[in-house]
Coordinates of C-alpha atoms in Angstrom, one line a residue:
M1 CA 14.0 -16.5 26.2
P2 CA 11.2 -16.8 23.7
A3 CA 9.2 -13.8 22.5
R4 CA 6.0 -13.1 24.4
S5 CA 2.9 -12.4 22.4
V6 CA 0.8 -9.4 23.3
P7 CA -2.6 -9.2 21.7
L8 CA -3.3 -5.9 20.0
T9 CA -6.4 -5.5 22.1
G10 CA -4.1 -5.4 25.1
L11 CA -2.3 -2.4 23.9
P12 CA -3.6 1.2 24.6
G13 CA -4.9 3.1 21.6
T14 CA -5.9 0.1 19.5
S15 CA -8.9 1.1 17.5
R16 CA -12.0 -1.0 17.2
L17 CA -11.4 -1.4 13.5
L18 CA -7.9 -2.7 14.0
A19 CA -9.0 -5.0 16.8
D20 CA -11.7 -6.5 14.6
F21 CA -9.3 -6.8 11.6
A22 CA -6.8 -8.6 13.7
A23 CA -8.9 -10.8 15.9
D24 CA -12.4 -11.1 14.3
F25 CA -11.9 -10.4 10.6
P26 CA -15.5 -11.4 9.6
K27 CA -16.8 -8.3 11.4
T28 CA -14.9 -6.2 8.8
S29 CA -16.7 -7.9 5.9
G30 CA -17.0 -5.6 2.8
L31 CA -14.2 -3.3 4.0
Y32 CA -11.3 -5.5 2.9
T33 CA -11.1 -8.1 0.2
S34 CA -9.8 -11.0 2.2
S35 CA -8.1 -12.0 5.5
P36 CA -4.2 -11.9 5.6
F37 CA -4.4 -14.9 7.9
D38 CA -6.1 -17.1 5.3
S39 CA -3.6 -18.6 2.8
S40 CA -6.2 -18.8 0.1
S41 CA -6.5 -15.0 0.1
Y42 CA -3.1 -14.7 -1.6
K43 CA -3.9 -17.1 -4.3
L44 CA -7.1 -15.2 -5.1
A45 CA -5.3 -11.9 -5.1
A46 CA -2.6 -13.2 -7.4
E47 CA -5.2 -14.5 -9.9
A48 CA -6.8 -11.1 -10.0
V49 CA -3.6 -9.4 -11.1
D50 CA -3.5 -8.6 -14.9
Y51 CA -0.3 -6.8 -15.4
P52 CA 0.8 -5.7 -18.9
A53 CA 4.2 -6.8 -20.1
G54 CA 5.1 -3.2 -21.2
R55 CA 4.4 -1.9 -17.7
R56 CA 6.5 -4.6 -16.2
A57 CA 9.4 -3.7 -18.4
A58 CA 9.1 -0.1 -17.5
L59 CA 9.0 -0.9 -13.8
V60 CA 12.1 -3.1 -14.0
E61 CA 13.9 -0.4 -15.8
A62 CA 12.8 2.3 -13.3
L63 CA 13.8 0.1 -10.3
G64 CA 17.1 -0.7 -12.1
E65 CA 18.0 3.0 -12.1
Q66 CA 17.6 3.1 -8.3
N67 CA 18.8 -0.4 -7.5
P68 CA 21.6 -1.1 -10.0
G69 CA 22.6 -4.7 -10.3
H70 CA 20.1 -5.9 -7.7
P71 CA 19.5 -9.7 -8.1
L72 CA 15.8 -9.3 -7.6
L73 CA 15.4 -7.3 -10.8
G74 CA 15.8 -10.4 -12.9
T75 CA 13.2 -12.2 -10.7
L76 CA 10.7 -9.3 -11.1
A77 CA 11.2 -9.3 -14.9
A78 CA 9.7 -12.8 -15.1
P79 CA 6.1 -12.6 -16.3
R80 CA 4.5 -14.3 -13.3
T81 CA 6.4 -12.5 -10.5
L82 CA 4.3 -10.4 -8.2
V83 CA 5.2 -7.8 -5.6
V84 CA 4.8 -7.6 -1.8
A85 CA 4.8 -3.9 -1.3
T86 CA 5.4 -1.8 1.8
G87 CA 6.7 1.7 2.4
Q88 CA 7.4 4.5 4.8
Q89 CA 8.4 8.2 5.1
V90 CA 12.2 8.7 4.7
G91 CA 12.9 9.6 8.3
L92 CA 16.3 10.5 9.7
F93 CA 18.3 7.4 10.7
G94 CA 15.6 5.2 9.2
G95 CA 12.7 6.8 11.1
P96 CA 11.0 4.8 13.8
A97 CA 12.1 1.2 14.2
Y98 CA 8.9 -0.1 12.6
S99 CA 10.3 1.0 9.2
I100 CA 12.7 -2.0 9.5
Y101 CA 9.8 -4.2 10.8
K102 CA 7.8 -3.4 7.7
A103 CA 10.6 -4.3 5.4
L104 CA 11.3 -7.6 7.2
T105 CA 7.7 -8.5 7.2
A106 CA 7.5 -7.9 3.4
V107 CA 10.7 -10.0 2.9
R108 CA 9.3 -12.9 5.0
L109 CA 5.9 -12.8 3.2
A110 CA 7.5 -12.7 -0.3
R111 CA 9.6 -15.7 0.5
S112 CA 6.6 -17.6 1.9
L113 CA 4.5 -16.9 -1.1
T114 CA 7.4 -17.9 -3.4
V115 CA 7.8 -21.2 -1.6
N116 CA 4.1 -21.8 -2.0
G117 CA 4.0 -21.3 -5.7
I118 CA 3.4 -17.5 -6.0
P119 CA 6.7 -16.0 -7.0
A120 CA 7.0 -12.6 -5.3
V121 CA 9.6 -9.9 -4.5
P122 CA 9.5 -7.2 -1.8
V123 CA 9.5 -3.6 -2.9
F124 CA 9.7 -0.6 -0.5
W125 CA 7.9 2.5 -1.6
M126 CA 9.8 5.5 -0.1
A127 CA 7.4 8.4 0.5
T128 CA 9.8 11.0 -0.8
N129 CA 6.9 13.2 -2.1
D130 CA 5.6 13.7 1.4
H131 CA 6.0 17.4 2.3
D132 CA 5.9 17.3 6.2
L133 CA 9.6 17.9 7.0
A134 CA 8.9 18.0 10.7
E135 CA 8.0 14.3 10.6
V136 CA 11.2 13.2 9.1
N137 CA 14.0 15.6 10.2
H138 CA 14.5 14.0 13.6
A139 CA 15.1 10.7 15.3
W140 CA 15.0 9.5 18.9
V141 CA 17.8 7.3 20.2
F142 CA 18.9 6.4 23.7
D143 CA 22.2 6.5 25.5
A144 CA 23.9 3.8 27.7
A145 CA 21.6 4.8 30.6
Q146 CA 18.5 4.3 28.4
R147 CA 17.8 8.1 28.5
P148 CA 15.9 9.3 25.3
V149 CA 17.8 11.8 23.2
R150 CA 16.2 13.7 20.2
I151 CA 18.5 14.3 17.3
E152 CA 17.4 16.7 14.7
A153 CA 18.7 17.8 11.3
E154 CA 17.5 20.8 9.3
A155 CA 17.3 20.8 5.5
H156 CA 18.9 23.5 3.5
E157 CA 15.5 24.4 1.9
G158 CA 12.2 25.6 3.2
S159 CA 9.1 23.6 4.2
G160 CA 6.2 22.8 2.0
R161 CA 8.4 21.0 -0.6
P162 CA 8.7 17.2 -1.0
V163 CA 11.1 16.0 1.6
G164 CA 12.9 13.3 -0.4
P165 CA 15.1 15.5 -2.5
L166 CA 16.0 17.9 0.4
I167 CA 19.6 17.7 1.5
V168 CA 20.2 16.7 5.1
G169 CA 21.7 19.8 6.6
D170 CA 23.7 20.1 9.9
R171 CA 24.7 16.5 9.8
P172 CA 23.6 15.1 13.2
L173 CA 26.3 12.4 13.2
D174 CA 28.3 14.0 16.0
Q175 CA 25.3 13.9 18.3
L176 CA 24.6 10.3 17.4
R177 CA 28.2 9.4 18.2
Q178 CA 28.0 11.2 21.6
T179 CA 24.7 9.6 22.5
L180 CA 25.6 6.0 21.5
A181 CA 29.1 6.2 23.2
G182 CA 29.3 3.5 25.8
L183 CA 27.1 1.0 24.0
P184 CA 29.0 -2.1 23.0
F185 CA 28.5 -1.9 19.2
A186 CA 28.4 1.9 18.9
G187 CA 31.4 2.1 16.5
Q188 CA 29.9 -0.3 14.0
V189 CA 26.5 1.5 14.0
Q190 CA 28.2 4.9 13.7
G191 CA 30.1 3.6 10.7
L192 CA 26.8 2.6 9.0
A193 CA 25.2 5.9 9.7
E194 CA 28.2 7.9 8.4
A195 CA 28.3 5.9 5.2
A196 CA 24.6 6.5 4.6
Y197 CA 24.5 10.1 5.6
A198 CA 27.5 11.2 3.6
P199 CA 27.8 15.0 2.8
G200 CA 25.3 16.1 0.1
R201 CA 23.0 13.2 0.5
S202 CA 19.2 13.9 0.4
Y203 CA 16.7 12.4 2.9
G204 CA 15.6 9.9 0.3
Q205 CA 19.1 8.9 -0.7
A206 CA 20.4 8.5 2.9
F207 CA 17.3 6.6 3.9
Q208 CA 17.7 4.0 1.1
A209 CA 21.5 3.7 1.8
L210 CA 21.0 3.1 5.5
M211 CA 18.0 0.7 5.1
S212 CA 19.9 -1.3 2.4
A213 CA 22.9 -1.6 4.6
L214 CA 20.8 -2.7 7.6
L215 CA 18.8 -5.3 5.6
G216 CA 21.9 -6.6 3.8
D217 CA 21.2 -10.1 2.4
C218 CA 17.5 -9.9 3.1
G219 CA 17.0 -8.3 -0.3
V220 CA 14.6 -5.4 -0.8
L221 CA 14.1 -3.2 -3.9
F222 CA 13.5 0.5 -3.2
L223 CA 11.4 2.9 -5.3
D224 CA 11.4 6.7 -5.2
P225 CA 8.1 7.9 -6.7
L226 CA 9.6 11.3 -7.6
R227 CA 11.9 9.8 -10.2
P228 CA 10.8 10.8 -13.7
A229 CA 10.4 7.2 -14.9
V230 CA 8.1 6.5 -12.0
R231 CA 6.1 9.7 -12.6
R232 CA 5.6 8.6 -16.2
M233 CA 4.3 5.3 -15.1
A234 CA 1.9 6.9 -12.6
A235 CA 0.6 9.5 -15.0
P236 CA -2.3 7.4 -16.5
I237 CA -3.9 6.5 -13.2
L238 CA -3.4 10.0 -11.9
A239 CA -5.1 11.4 -15.0
Q240 CA -8.0 9.1 -14.5
A241 CA -8.2 10.2 -10.8
V242 CA -8.4 13.8 -11.9
E243 CA -11.1 13.1 -14.4
R244 CA -13.2 11.1 -12.0
A245 CA -12.4 13.1 -8.9
P246 CA -16.0 14.1 -8.0
E247 CA -17.1 10.5 -8.3
L248 CA -14.2 9.2 -6.3
V249 CA -14.7 11.7 -3.5
R250 CA -18.4 10.7 -3.3
L251 CA -17.4 7.1 -3.0
V252 CA -15.0 7.8 -0.1
L253 CA -17.6 10.0 1.7
A254 CA -20.1 7.2 1.4
R255 CA -17.6 4.7 2.8
N256 CA -16.8 7.1 5.6
R257 CA -20.4 7.2 6.6
E258 CA -20.6 3.4 6.4
L259 CA -17.6 3.1 8.7
E260 CA -19.2 5.5 11.3
T261 CA -22.5 3.6 11.1
R262 CA -20.6 0.3 11.8
G263 CA -19.0 1.9 14.9
Y264 CA -15.6 2.4 13.2
H265 CA -13.6 5.6 12.4
A266 CA -12.5 7.3 9.2
Q267 CA -8.7 7.6 9.5
V268 CA -8.3 10.2 6.7
L269 CA -10.5 13.3 6.6
V270 CA -12.1 14.0 3.2
D271 CA -14.6 16.8 2.4
E272 CA -16.6 17.6 -0.7
S273 CA -14.0 19.9 -2.2
S274 CA -11.2 17.3 -1.9
T275 CA -9.7 15.6 -5.0
L276 CA -7.4 13.1 -3.2
L277 CA -4.5 14.7 -5.1
F278 CA -1.7 17.2 -4.6
T279 CA 0.0 19.2 -7.4
M280 CA 3.4 20.9 -7.5
D281 CA 3.2 24.6 -7.5
G282 CA 6.5 26.5 -7.5
G283 CA 8.3 23.5 -6.1
R284 CA 5.7 23.1 -3.3
R285 CA 3.2 20.4 -2.9
V286 CA -0.3 21.9 -2.5
P287 CA -3.7 20.2 -2.3
L288 CA -5.7 20.1 -5.6
R289 CA -9.3 21.2 -4.9
L290 CA -12.7 20.9 -6.5
S291 CA -14.8 24.0 -7.5
N292 CA -18.4 23.5 -8.4
G293 CA -17.9 19.8 -8.8
A294 CA -14.9 20.1 -11.1
V295 CA -11.1 20.4 -10.8
R296 CA -9.9 23.9 -10.8
G297 CA -7.8 24.8 -13.8
G298 CA -5.7 22.5 -16.0
V299 CA -3.3 20.0 -14.5
E300 CA -0.4 17.9 -15.8
P301 CA -0.5 14.3 -14.5
E302 CA 3.3 14.2 -14.1
R303 CA 3.0 17.1 -11.6
L304 CA 0.5 15.3 -9.5
S305 CA 0.9 13.1 -6.4
P306 CA -1.7 11.2 -4.5
N307 CA -2.9 11.7 -0.9
A308 CA -2.8 9.0 1.7
L309 CA -5.9 7.2 0.4
L310 CA -5.0 7.3 -3.3
R311 CA -1.3 6.6 -2.8
P312 CA -1.7 2.8 -2.3
V313 CA -3.9 2.6 -5.4
V314 CA -1.3 4.4 -7.5
Q315 CA 1.3 2.1 -6.0
D316 CA -0.7 -1.0 -6.9
Y317 CA -1.2 0.3 -10.4
I318 CA 2.5 0.6 -10.9
F319 CA 3.3 -2.7 -9.2
P320 CA 1.8 -6.2 -9.8
T321 CA 0.9 -6.3 -6.1
V322 CA -0.4 -9.4 -4.4
A323 CA -0.1 -8.0 -0.9
T324 CA 0.8 -4.8 0.8
V325 CA 2.4 -4.7 4.3
M326 CA 1.0 -1.9 6.4
G327 CA 1.0 -0.6 9.9
P328 CA -2.1 -0.1 12.1
A329 CA -3.1 3.4 10.9
E330 CA -2.5 2.3 7.2
V331 CA -4.8 -0.7 7.7
A332 CA -7.5 1.8 8.7
Y333 CA -6.7 3.9 5.5
M334 CA -7.4 0.8 3.4
A335 CA -10.9 0.4 4.8
Q336 CA -11.6 3.8 3.2
A337 CA -9.4 3.2 0.1
G338 CA -11.2 0.0 -0.8
V339 CA -13.8 1.9 -2.8
L340 CA -11.0 3.5 -4.8
Y341 CA -9.4 0.2 -5.6
T342 CA -12.8 -1.1 -6.9
A343 CA -13.4 2.0 -9.0
L344 CA -9.9 2.4 -10.5
L345 CA -8.3 -1.0 -10.5
G346 CA -11.1 -3.5 -10.2
R347 CA -8.9 -5.5 -7.7
A348 CA -7.2 -5.0 -4.4
P349 CA -4.2 -6.7 -2.7
V350 CA -4.3 -8.6 0.5
V351 CA -3.7 -6.1 3.4
A352 CA -1.1 -7.7 5.6
L353 CA -0.4 -6.2 9.1
R354 CA 3.3 -5.6 9.7
A355 CA 5.1 -7.4 12.6
G356 CA 5.3 -5.3 15.7
F357 CA 8.0 -5.6 18.4
T358 CA 9.1 -4.2 21.7
L359 CA 12.8 -5.1 22.2
A360 CA 13.9 -5.7 25.7
G361 CA 17.0 -7.1 27.4
A362 CA 16.5 -10.3 29.3
G363 CA 16.9 -8.3 32.5
S364 CA 14.0 -6.0 31.6
V365 CA 11.7 -8.9 31.0
K366 CA 12.7 -10.5 34.3
L367 CA 11.9 -7.2 36.1
M368 CA 8.5 -7.1 34.5
E369 CA 7.8 -10.7 35.6
R370 CA 9.1 -10.0 39.1
Y371 CA 6.8 -7.1 39.6
G372 CA 3.8 -8.5 37.6
L373 CA 4.0 -5.8 34.9
E374 CA 2.5 -6.1 31.5
L375 CA 3.5 -3.9 28.5
A376 CA 0.2 -2.0 28.7
D377 CA 1.1 -1.1 32.4
L378 CA 4.2 0.8 31.2
A379 CA 2.0 3.0 29.0
Q380 CA 0.7 4.6 32.1
G381 CA 4.0 6.4 32.7
E382 CA 6.9 6.3 35.1
E383 CA 5.0 7.4 38.2
A384 CA 2.3 4.8 37.8
V385 CA 4.9 2.1 37.3
R386 CA 6.8 3.2 40.4
A387 CA 3.5 2.9 42.3
R388 CA 2.9 -0.6 41.0
I389 CA 6.5 -1.7 41.9
A390 CA 6.2 0.0 45.3
Q391 CA 3.2 -2.2 46.1
Q392 CA 5.2 -5.3 45.3
L393 CA 8.0 -4.2 47.6
V394 CA 5.9 -4.1 50.8
P395 CA 6.7 -7.2 52.8
P396 CA 4.2 -9.9 52.0
P397 CA 2.9 -10.4 55.6
L398 CA 2.3 -6.7 56.0
R399 CA 0.7 -6.4 52.5
R400 CA -1.6 -9.3 53.4
R401 CA -2.5 -7.8 56.7
I402 CA -3.4 -4.4 55.1
E403 CA -5.5 -6.2 52.5
E404 CA -7.3 -8.3 55.2
E405 CA -8.0 -5.3 57.4
K406 CA -9.3 -3.3 54.4
A407 CA -11.6 -6.1 53.3
A408 CA -12.8 -6.6 56.9
A409 CA -13.4 -2.9 57.4
E410 CA -15.4 -2.7 54.2
A411 CA -17.5 -5.7 55.2
R412 CA -18.2 -4.2 58.7
L413 CA -19.1 -0.8 57.2
Y414 CA -21.4 -2.4 54.7
A415 CA -23.2 -4.4 57.4
L416 CA -23.5 -1.2 59.5
R417 CA -25.0 0.7 56.6
T418 CA -27.6 -2.0 56.1
E419 CA -28.7 -1.8 59.7
L420 CA -28.7 2.0 59.7
A421 CA -30.8 2.0 56.5
A422 CA -33.3 -0.3 58.0
F423 CA -33.5 1.9 61.1
D424 CA -33.7 5.2 59.2
P425 CA -33.2 5.4 55.4
S426 CA -31.9 9.0 55.7
L427 CA -28.9 7.7 57.6
A428 CA -27.7 5.6 54.6
E429 CA -26.4 8.5 52.6
A430 CA -24.4 9.9 55.6
M431 CA -23.0 6.4 56.2
D432 CA -21.9 6.2 52.5
R433 CA -19.9 9.4 52.9
S434 CA -18.3 8.2 56.1
R435 CA -17.5 4.8 54.5
R436 CA -15.7 6.4 51.6
K437 CA -13.6 8.6 53.9
I438 CA -12.6 5.6 56.1
L439 CA -11.7 3.5 53.1
Y440 CA -9.8 6.4 51.6
Q441 CA -7.7 6.8 54.7
I442 CA -6.9 3.1 54.8
G443 CA -5.9 3.3 51.1
K444 CA -3.8 6.4 51.8
M445 CA -1.9 4.5 54.5
E446 CA -1.4 1.6 52.1
R447 CA 0.1 4.0 49.5
K448 CA 2.3 5.6 52.1
T449 CA 3.6 2.2 53.1
A450 CA 4.4 1.4 49.5
R451 CA 6.2 4.7 49.0
E452 CA 8.3 4.0 52.1
A453 CA 9.1 0.5 50.7
L454 CA 10.2 2.1 47.5
R455 CA 12.3 4.7 49.3
R456 CA 14.2 2.0 51.1
D457 CA 14.9 0.3 47.7
Q458 CA 16.3 3.0 45.6
R459 CA 17.4 0.6 43.0
A460 CA 13.8 -0.5 42.3
G461 CA 12.9 3.1 41.7
E462 CA 15.7 3.5 39.2
Q463 CA 14.6 0.2 37.5
A464 CA 11.1 1.6 37.0
G465 CA 12.4 4.6 35.2
R466 CA 14.7 2.6 33.0
L467 CA 11.9 0.2 32.1
V468 CA 9.5 2.9 31.0
R469 CA 12.1 5.0 29.2
L470 CA 13.2 1.9 27.2
L471 CA 10.0 0.0 26.6
Y472 CA 7.3 2.7 26.5
P473 CA 9.0 6.1 26.2
H474 CA 6.9 9.2 26.3
R475 CA 3.9 6.9 26.6
Q476 CA 4.4 5.6 23.1
L477 CA 5.2 2.1 21.8
Q478 CA 8.9 1.7 21.6
E479 CA 8.7 0.9 17.9
R480 CA 6.9 4.1 17.1
F481 CA 9.4 6.3 19.0
Y482 CA 13.0 5.1 18.8
S483 CA 15.2 4.5 15.7
I484 CA 16.5 1.0 15.4
L485 CA 20.1 2.3 15.6
P486 CA 20.5 2.4 19.4
F487 CA 19.2 -1.2 19.7
L488 CA 21.8 -2.3 17.1
A489 CA 24.5 -0.4 19.1
E490 CA 23.4 -2.2 22.3
H491 CA 22.8 -5.7 20.9
G492 CA 24.9 -5.9 17.6
P493 CA 24.2 -6.1 13.9
G494 CA 22.9 -9.7 14.4
L495 CA 19.8 -8.2 15.9
I496 CA 18.3 -7.7 12.4
E497 CA 18.4 -11.5 11.8
T498 CA 16.9 -12.1 15.3
I499 CA 14.0 -9.8 14.6
S500 CA 13.5 -11.4 11.2
D501 CA 13.4 -14.9 12.7
N502 CA 10.6 -13.8 15.0
V503 CA 8.4 -12.2 12.3
R504 CA 5.1 -14.2 12.4
L505 CA 2.9 -14.2 9.4
D506 CA 0.1 -16.2 11.1
S507 CA -0.5 -13.9 14.0
P508 CA -1.3 -10.2 14.4
D509 CA 0.1 -10.1 17.9
H510 CA 2.7 -7.6 19.1
Q511 CA 5.9 -9.4 20.3
L512 CA 7.8 -8.5 23.4
L513 CA 11.2 -9.8 22.3
A514 CA 13.8 -10.6 25.0
L515 CA 17.4 -10.2 23.7

């Protein structure tokens, strides 16, 4: 069964900025350099890259330390090779499934560019310097009954520190094994997880090990920005950001006002005391602030790390980036960060939207078709979906009769209101109240009939719960909630290749992928 495209505008929570970026790019003019859906954009971005040979050598050496013997290192060492960058926090068990979708999108884009004369390799920036442990120390998976299960692991050290080096404590592998038990490929997936999350591994190390194992022959280089060699590479751009902090903040604040004027939103909050930077203080990552228009105290560039807006600029100083693959929220970041690219780099990569998927067994898709459900309907929650299914279970003749009688009653009541208003206008308001009550009672009987139909078909009620729990759990897109591991346990390791085959570079649509 082919994948079904779901326009982003048909998904709850899609911002106006993302909708315009995806479906009407000219409306975002001036916020992004070029459209990712125009092949000429990549050629222009590639021509704008002026990457020093010394920096390339340092990058290849730094990546070689973390990716020893990787065949892409030799490709990257060639003077004309560019980077398709992407990245994510180092979440437990790979974090949400979209981490894999980002990597696969970067792989497909790099291959496409190479075939079209722009040699490129995919590089995954692991956000090891992020300090929000609560965002990475857990993963959601599901069991054989599609019931969501949260698995959490604590680190041995306290919060406020960069999460990448923290050792994964209380290894959650036993809980993973118990949860996946009963799924056809649980043993293989458990083996991958146990190899990646070996005792003593940090969040960063385990994340890279698992992602590398899952991606296999796809070929992705991983970069840890906390490594000393990478910190040295980033020091010049971070030093410049410190020196020009007041100017850069003014540019971002002006861009934020522009976004709001154009009816968009500013994804990252910035105030006049911001610097867009963090510094390490006693092992903890703390914001660097401005005081009277200047940075407080002396700072060492190698102790600095960028915030969400400055991070991609630092990344694309370190990399010879032609395109960066991002998720919906990050695309919004880039509308703000564009002014930083102009000020600090004088160029910007093409912003490519990552592929998005909701994975469903063929049976789930057939159920949606049977009951006339769209993906957005599932976002309303289990009770709403039960109500929709219940309506479809009412015998068609009875359903038609109720609809006919409701329409006839509404027409008669409207006609009566017209005559009453002509006789005495004061009676119209009273008639409106009576009309609403009568129609409410008919609707109430319609709902009772549907509930009785659902009560008689217990299996349909259970199906509603399974659909929602699997495809739109906790009113979140599946890709933002579940790890990829339970899907691999259910459908097998070949799932990665299936997903890769369905990555579309020419469309921003979300894909409902039947398996």
